[in-house]
CSV table of C-alpha atoms in Angstrom, one decimal:
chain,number,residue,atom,x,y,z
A,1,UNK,CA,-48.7,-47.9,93.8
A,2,UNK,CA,-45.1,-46.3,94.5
A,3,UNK,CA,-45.3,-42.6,94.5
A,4,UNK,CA,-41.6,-41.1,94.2
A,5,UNK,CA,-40.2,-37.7,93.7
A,6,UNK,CA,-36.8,-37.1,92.3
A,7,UNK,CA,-35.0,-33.5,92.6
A,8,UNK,CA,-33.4,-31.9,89.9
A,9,UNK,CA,-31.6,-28.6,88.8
A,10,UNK,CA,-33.3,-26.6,86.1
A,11,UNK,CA,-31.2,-25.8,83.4
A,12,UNK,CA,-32.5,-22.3,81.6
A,13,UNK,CA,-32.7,-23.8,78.0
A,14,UNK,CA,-35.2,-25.4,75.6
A,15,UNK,CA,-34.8,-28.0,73.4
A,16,UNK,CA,-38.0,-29.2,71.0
A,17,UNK,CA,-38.2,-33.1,71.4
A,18,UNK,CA,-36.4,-33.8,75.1
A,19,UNK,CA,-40.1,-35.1,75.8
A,20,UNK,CA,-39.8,-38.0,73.7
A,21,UNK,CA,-36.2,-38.9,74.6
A,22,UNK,CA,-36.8,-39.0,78.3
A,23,UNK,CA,-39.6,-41.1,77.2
A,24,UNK,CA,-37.7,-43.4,75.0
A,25,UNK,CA,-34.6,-43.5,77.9
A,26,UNK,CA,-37.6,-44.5,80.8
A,27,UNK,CA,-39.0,-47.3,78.3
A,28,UNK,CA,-35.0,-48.4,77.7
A,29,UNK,CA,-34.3,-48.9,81.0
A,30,UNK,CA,-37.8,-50.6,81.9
A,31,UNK,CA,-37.1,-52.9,79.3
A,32,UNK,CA,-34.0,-53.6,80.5
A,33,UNK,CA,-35.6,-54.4,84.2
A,34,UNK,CA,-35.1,-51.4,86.0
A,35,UNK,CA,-37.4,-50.4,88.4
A,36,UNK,CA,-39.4,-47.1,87.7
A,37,UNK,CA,-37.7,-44.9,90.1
A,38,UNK,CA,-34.5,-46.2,88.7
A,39,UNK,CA,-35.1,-45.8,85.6
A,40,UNK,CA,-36.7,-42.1,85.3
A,41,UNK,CA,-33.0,-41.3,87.7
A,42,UNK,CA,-31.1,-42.2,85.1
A,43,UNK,CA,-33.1,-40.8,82.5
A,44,UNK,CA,-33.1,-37.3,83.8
A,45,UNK,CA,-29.4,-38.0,84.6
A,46,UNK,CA,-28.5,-38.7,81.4
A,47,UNK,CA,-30.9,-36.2,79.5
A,48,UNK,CA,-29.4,-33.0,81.7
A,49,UNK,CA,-25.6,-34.3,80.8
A,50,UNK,CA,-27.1,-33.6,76.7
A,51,UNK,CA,-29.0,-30.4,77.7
A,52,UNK,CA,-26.0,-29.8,79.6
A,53,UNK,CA,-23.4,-30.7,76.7
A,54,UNK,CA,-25.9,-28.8,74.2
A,55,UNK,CA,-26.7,-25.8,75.5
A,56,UNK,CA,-24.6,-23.6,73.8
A,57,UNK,CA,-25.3,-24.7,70.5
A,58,UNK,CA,-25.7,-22.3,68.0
A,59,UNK,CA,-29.6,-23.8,66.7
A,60,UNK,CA,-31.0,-25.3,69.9
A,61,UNK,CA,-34.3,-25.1,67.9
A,62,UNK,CA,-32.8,-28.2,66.1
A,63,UNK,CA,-33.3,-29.8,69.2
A,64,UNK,CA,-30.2,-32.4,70.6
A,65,UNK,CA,-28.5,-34.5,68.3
A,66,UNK,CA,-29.2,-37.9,69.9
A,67,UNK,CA,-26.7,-39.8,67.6
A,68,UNK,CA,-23.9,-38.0,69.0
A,69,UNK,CA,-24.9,-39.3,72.5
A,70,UNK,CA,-25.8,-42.7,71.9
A,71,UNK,CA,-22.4,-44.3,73.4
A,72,UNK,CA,-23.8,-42.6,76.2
A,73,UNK,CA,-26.9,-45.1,76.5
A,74,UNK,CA,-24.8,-47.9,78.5
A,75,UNK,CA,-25.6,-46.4,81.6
């Protein structure tokens, strides 16, 4: 078993659902044949840009509108 931790800056928001789409980006990327530490890297890379690119938003209790990102999910 590979034990791994990955830093990462807090951003002082909260979105409902981020859960599930770090989820869904891991299982992408595993499908795809990354390795775990890989993939979870680019998962939280990619879900702080949308936090990032959301967090002004005017309903964040709407949560982030994945189909605005989803060019984003070529790595």
């Amino acid at each position: 078993d590979e034990h791994f931790l990955l830093p990462y800056e807090e951003i002082p928001v909260q979105f409902p659902g981020t859960g599930d789409i770090f989820s869904s980006l891991i299982v992408g990327r595993l499908k795809d044949g990354d390795n775990l530490r890989h993939a979870t890297r680019l998962a939280m890379d990619t879900l702080r840009n949308w936090i990032d690119i959301n967090k002004d938003n005017d309903d964040i209790n709407r949560g982030i509108p994945v189909e605005k990102h989803l060019a984003d999910l070529s790595f």
